[in-house]
Short mmCIF file of C-alpha atoms in Angstrom, two decimals:
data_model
loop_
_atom_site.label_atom_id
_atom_site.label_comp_id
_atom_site.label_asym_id
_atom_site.label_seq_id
_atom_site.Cartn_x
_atom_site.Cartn_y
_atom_site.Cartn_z
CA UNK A 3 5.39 12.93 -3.49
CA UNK A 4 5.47 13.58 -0.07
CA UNK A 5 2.05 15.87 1.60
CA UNK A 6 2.77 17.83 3.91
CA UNK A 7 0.12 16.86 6.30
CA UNK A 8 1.80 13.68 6.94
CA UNK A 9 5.23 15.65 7.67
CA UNK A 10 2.89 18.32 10.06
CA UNK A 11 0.99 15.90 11.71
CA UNK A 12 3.05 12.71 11.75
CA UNK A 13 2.80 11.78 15.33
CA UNK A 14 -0.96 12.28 15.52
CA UNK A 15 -1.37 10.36 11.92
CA UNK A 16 0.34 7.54 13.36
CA UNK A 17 -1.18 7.73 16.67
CA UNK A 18 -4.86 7.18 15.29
CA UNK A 19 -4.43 4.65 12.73
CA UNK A 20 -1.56 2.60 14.59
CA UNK A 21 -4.26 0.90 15.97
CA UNK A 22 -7.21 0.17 13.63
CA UNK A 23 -8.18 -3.21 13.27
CA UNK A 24 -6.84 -4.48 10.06
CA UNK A 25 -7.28 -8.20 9.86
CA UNK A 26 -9.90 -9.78 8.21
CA UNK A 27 -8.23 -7.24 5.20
CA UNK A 28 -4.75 -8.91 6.27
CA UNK A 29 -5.72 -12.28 6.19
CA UNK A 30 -7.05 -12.30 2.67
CA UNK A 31 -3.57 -11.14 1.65
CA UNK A 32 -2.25 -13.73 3.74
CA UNK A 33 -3.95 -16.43 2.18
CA UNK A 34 -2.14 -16.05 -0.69
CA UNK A 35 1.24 -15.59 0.91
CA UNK A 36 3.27 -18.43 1.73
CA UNK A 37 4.35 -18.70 5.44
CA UNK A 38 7.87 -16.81 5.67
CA UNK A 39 7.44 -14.76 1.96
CA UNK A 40 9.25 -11.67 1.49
CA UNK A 41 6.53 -8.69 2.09
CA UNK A 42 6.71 -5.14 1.06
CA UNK A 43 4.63 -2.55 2.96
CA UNK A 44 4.36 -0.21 1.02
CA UNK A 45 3.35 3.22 2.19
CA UNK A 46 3.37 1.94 5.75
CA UNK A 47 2.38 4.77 7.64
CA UNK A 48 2.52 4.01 11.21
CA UNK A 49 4.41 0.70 10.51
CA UNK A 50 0.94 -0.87 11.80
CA UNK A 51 0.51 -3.54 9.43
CA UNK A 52 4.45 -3.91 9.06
CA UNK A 53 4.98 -5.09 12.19
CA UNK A 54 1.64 -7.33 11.95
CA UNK A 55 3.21 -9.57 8.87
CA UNK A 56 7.04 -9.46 10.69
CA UNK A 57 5.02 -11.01 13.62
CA UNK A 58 3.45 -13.92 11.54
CA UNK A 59 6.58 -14.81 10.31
CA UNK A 60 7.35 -12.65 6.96
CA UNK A 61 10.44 -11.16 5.95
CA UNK A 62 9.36 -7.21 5.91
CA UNK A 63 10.47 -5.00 4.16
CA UNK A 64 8.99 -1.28 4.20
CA UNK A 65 8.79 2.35 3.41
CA UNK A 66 6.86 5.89 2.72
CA UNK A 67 6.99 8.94 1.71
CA UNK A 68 6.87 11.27 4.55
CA UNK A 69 10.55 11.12 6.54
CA UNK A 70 8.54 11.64 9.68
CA UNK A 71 6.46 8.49 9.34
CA UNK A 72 9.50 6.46 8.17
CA UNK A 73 10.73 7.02 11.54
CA UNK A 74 8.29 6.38 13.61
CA UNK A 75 7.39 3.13 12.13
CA UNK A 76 10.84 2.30 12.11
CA UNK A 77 11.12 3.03 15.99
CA UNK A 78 7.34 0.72 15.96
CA UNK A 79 8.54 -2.17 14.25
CA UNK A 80 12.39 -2.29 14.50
CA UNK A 81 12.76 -2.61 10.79
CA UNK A 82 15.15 0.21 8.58
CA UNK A 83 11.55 2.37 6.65
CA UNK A 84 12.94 3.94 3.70
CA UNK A 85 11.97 7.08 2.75
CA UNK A 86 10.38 6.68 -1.00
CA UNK A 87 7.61 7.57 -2.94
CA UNK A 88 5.77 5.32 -5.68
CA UNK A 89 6.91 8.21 -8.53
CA UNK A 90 10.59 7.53 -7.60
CA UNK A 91 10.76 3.44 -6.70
CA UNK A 92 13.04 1.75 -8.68
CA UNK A 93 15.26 -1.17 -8.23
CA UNK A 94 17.83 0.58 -6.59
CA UNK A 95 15.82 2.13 -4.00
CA UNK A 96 17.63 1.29 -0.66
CA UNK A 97 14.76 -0.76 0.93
CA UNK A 98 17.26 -3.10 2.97
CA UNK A 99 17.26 -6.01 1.03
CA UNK A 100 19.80 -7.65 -1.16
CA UNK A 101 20.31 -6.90 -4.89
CA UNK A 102 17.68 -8.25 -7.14
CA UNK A 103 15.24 -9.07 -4.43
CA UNK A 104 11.51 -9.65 -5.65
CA UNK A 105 8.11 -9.68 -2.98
CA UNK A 106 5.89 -12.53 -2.56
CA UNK A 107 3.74 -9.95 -1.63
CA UNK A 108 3.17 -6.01 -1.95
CA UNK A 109 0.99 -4.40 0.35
CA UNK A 110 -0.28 -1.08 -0.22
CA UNK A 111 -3.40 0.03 2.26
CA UNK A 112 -4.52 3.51 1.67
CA UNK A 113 -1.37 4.62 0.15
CA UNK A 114 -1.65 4.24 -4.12
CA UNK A 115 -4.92 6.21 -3.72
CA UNK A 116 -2.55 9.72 -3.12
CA UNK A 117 -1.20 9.36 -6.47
CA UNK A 118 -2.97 11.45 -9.36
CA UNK A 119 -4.65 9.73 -11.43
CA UNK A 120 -2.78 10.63 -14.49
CA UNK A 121 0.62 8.63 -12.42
CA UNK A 122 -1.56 5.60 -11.53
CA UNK A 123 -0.35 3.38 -14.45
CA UNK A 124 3.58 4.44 -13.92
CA UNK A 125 3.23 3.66 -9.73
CA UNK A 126 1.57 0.28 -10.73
CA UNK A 127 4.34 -0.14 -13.00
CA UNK A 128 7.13 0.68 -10.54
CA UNK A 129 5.47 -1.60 -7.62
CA UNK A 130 5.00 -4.74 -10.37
CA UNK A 131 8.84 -4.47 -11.14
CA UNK A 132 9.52 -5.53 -6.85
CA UNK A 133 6.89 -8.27 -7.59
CA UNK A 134 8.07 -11.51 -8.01
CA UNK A 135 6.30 -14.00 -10.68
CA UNK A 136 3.28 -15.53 -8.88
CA UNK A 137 3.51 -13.05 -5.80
CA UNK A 138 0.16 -10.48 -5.36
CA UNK A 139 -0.48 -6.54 -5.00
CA UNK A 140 -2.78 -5.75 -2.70
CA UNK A 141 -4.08 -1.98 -2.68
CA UNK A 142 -7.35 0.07 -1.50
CA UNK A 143 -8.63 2.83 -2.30
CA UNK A 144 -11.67 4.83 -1.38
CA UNK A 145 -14.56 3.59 -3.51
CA UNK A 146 -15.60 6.07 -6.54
CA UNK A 147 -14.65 8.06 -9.82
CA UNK A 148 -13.15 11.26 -8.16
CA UNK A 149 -10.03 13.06 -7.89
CA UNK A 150 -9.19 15.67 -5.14
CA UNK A 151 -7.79 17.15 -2.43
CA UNK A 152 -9.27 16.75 1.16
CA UNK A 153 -9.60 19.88 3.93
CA UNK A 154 -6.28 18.81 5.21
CA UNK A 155 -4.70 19.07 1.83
CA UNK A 156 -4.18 15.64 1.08
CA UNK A 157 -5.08 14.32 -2.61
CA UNK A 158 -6.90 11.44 -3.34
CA UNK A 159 -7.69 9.23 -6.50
CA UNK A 160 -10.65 6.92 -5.68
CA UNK A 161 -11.22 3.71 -7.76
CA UNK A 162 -13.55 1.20 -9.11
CA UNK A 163 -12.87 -1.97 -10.43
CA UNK A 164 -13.31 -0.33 -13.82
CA UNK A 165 -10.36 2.17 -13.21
CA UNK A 166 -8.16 -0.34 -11.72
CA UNK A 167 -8.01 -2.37 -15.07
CA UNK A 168 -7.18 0.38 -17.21
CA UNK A 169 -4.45 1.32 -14.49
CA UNK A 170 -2.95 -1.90 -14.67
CA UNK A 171 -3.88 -2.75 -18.41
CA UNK A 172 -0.41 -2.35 -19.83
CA UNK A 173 1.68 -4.62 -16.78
CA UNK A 174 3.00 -7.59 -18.13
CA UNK A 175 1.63 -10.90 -16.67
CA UNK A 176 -1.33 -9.63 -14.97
CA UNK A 177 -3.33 -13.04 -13.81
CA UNK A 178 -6.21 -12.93 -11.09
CA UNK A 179 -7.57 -9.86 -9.91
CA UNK A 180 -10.20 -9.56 -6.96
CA UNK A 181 -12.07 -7.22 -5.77
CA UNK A 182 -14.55 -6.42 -2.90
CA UNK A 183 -15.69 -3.11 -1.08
CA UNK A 184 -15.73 -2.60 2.77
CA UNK A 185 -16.59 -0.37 4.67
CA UNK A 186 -13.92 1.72 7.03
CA UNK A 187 -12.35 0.11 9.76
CA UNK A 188 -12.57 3.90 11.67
CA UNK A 189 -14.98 3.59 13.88
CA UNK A 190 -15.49 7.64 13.19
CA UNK A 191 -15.81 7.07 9.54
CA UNK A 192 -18.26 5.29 7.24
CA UNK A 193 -16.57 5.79 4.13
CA UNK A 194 -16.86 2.68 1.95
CA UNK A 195 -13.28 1.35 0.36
CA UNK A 196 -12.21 -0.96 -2.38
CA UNK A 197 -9.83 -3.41 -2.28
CA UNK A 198 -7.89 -5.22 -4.43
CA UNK A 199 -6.12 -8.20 -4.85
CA UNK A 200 -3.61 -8.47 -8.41
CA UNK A 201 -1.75 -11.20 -8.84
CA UNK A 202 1.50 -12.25 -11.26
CA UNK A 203 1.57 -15.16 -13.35
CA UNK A 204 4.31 -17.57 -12.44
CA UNK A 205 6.32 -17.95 -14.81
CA UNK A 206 6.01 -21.61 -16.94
#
């Protein structure tokens, strides 16, 4: 699914959240990632938080939807963005890395919540499938029960820890799952979000 705001407006998308603060979000993922672990960003964006885990020593791997924003956070962070969409990620989606390649960890930041609703499960499904056994998903969404589209055309699926479970309900080898709310790291927005941390059972 690619929106067309993020094709129209790419430059000026990436502009204003290349440089939100993102860290104390990061590091929670992080503690749960071994030094050096393969990460997927997933829906990247502006490449921001891309280029944060290649910097702390993680193999990266990346991509989104919009053609526009795979290039410029390719040109940010050096690494090949493949263009890609959660509807149409499967194993042989080109996202640089060899054959059979699982992620320690999956990040997903304000990216899962532009799928409907109704596709929730089927994304979760396709993301779980790069996850390697006793790697962890993390994802955000903005907190709440609604579905819809935005003034700039953009659709959003908000979530509760409620949702979330039946989402992921039907993914094999679901262990841990955390959640906590936050509020936005925009310092012109006061939205409230939830995040999520999912992790795999290893395998015995």
């Amino acid at each position: 699914m690619i929106i067309s705001h993020y094709r129209d407006h790419a430059t000026a998308y990436a502009n204003a959240t290349r440089d939100v603060d993102m860290t104390p979000v990061r590091a929670r993922f992080q503690a749960h990632v071994a030094p050096g672990a393969r990460v997927l960003d997933a829906g990247c964006g502006s490449g921001r938080d891309a280029l944060a885990f290649q910097r702390a020593g993680h193999r990266v791997a990346a991509f989104d939807a919009s053609p526009e924003l795979a290039r410029l956070a390719s040109e940010h962070t050096g690494l090949h963005v493949c263009v890609a969409d959660f509807l149409s990620l499967s194993e042989t989606t080109p996202l640089g890395v060899p054959h059979g390649t699982r992620f320690d960890g999956i990040w997903a930041c304000a990216s899962l919540l532009h799928v409907a609703e109704a596709d929730q499960a089927q994304a979760w499904g396709r993301l779980w499938a790069w996850l390697a056994p006793g790697g962890v998903v993390y994802a955000s969404y903005k907190l709440g029960e609604d579905e819809r589209v935005d003034e700039l055309g953009r659709p959003f699926t908000d979530a509760t820890e409620g949702r979330l479970s039946t989402w992921i309900g039907q993914l094999d080898g679901v262990g841990q799952i955390q959640t906590w709310a936050t509020e936005d790291r925009r310092q012109d927005s006061s939205e409230r979000w939830m995040n999520a941390l999912v992790f795999k059972q290893a395998r015995a």
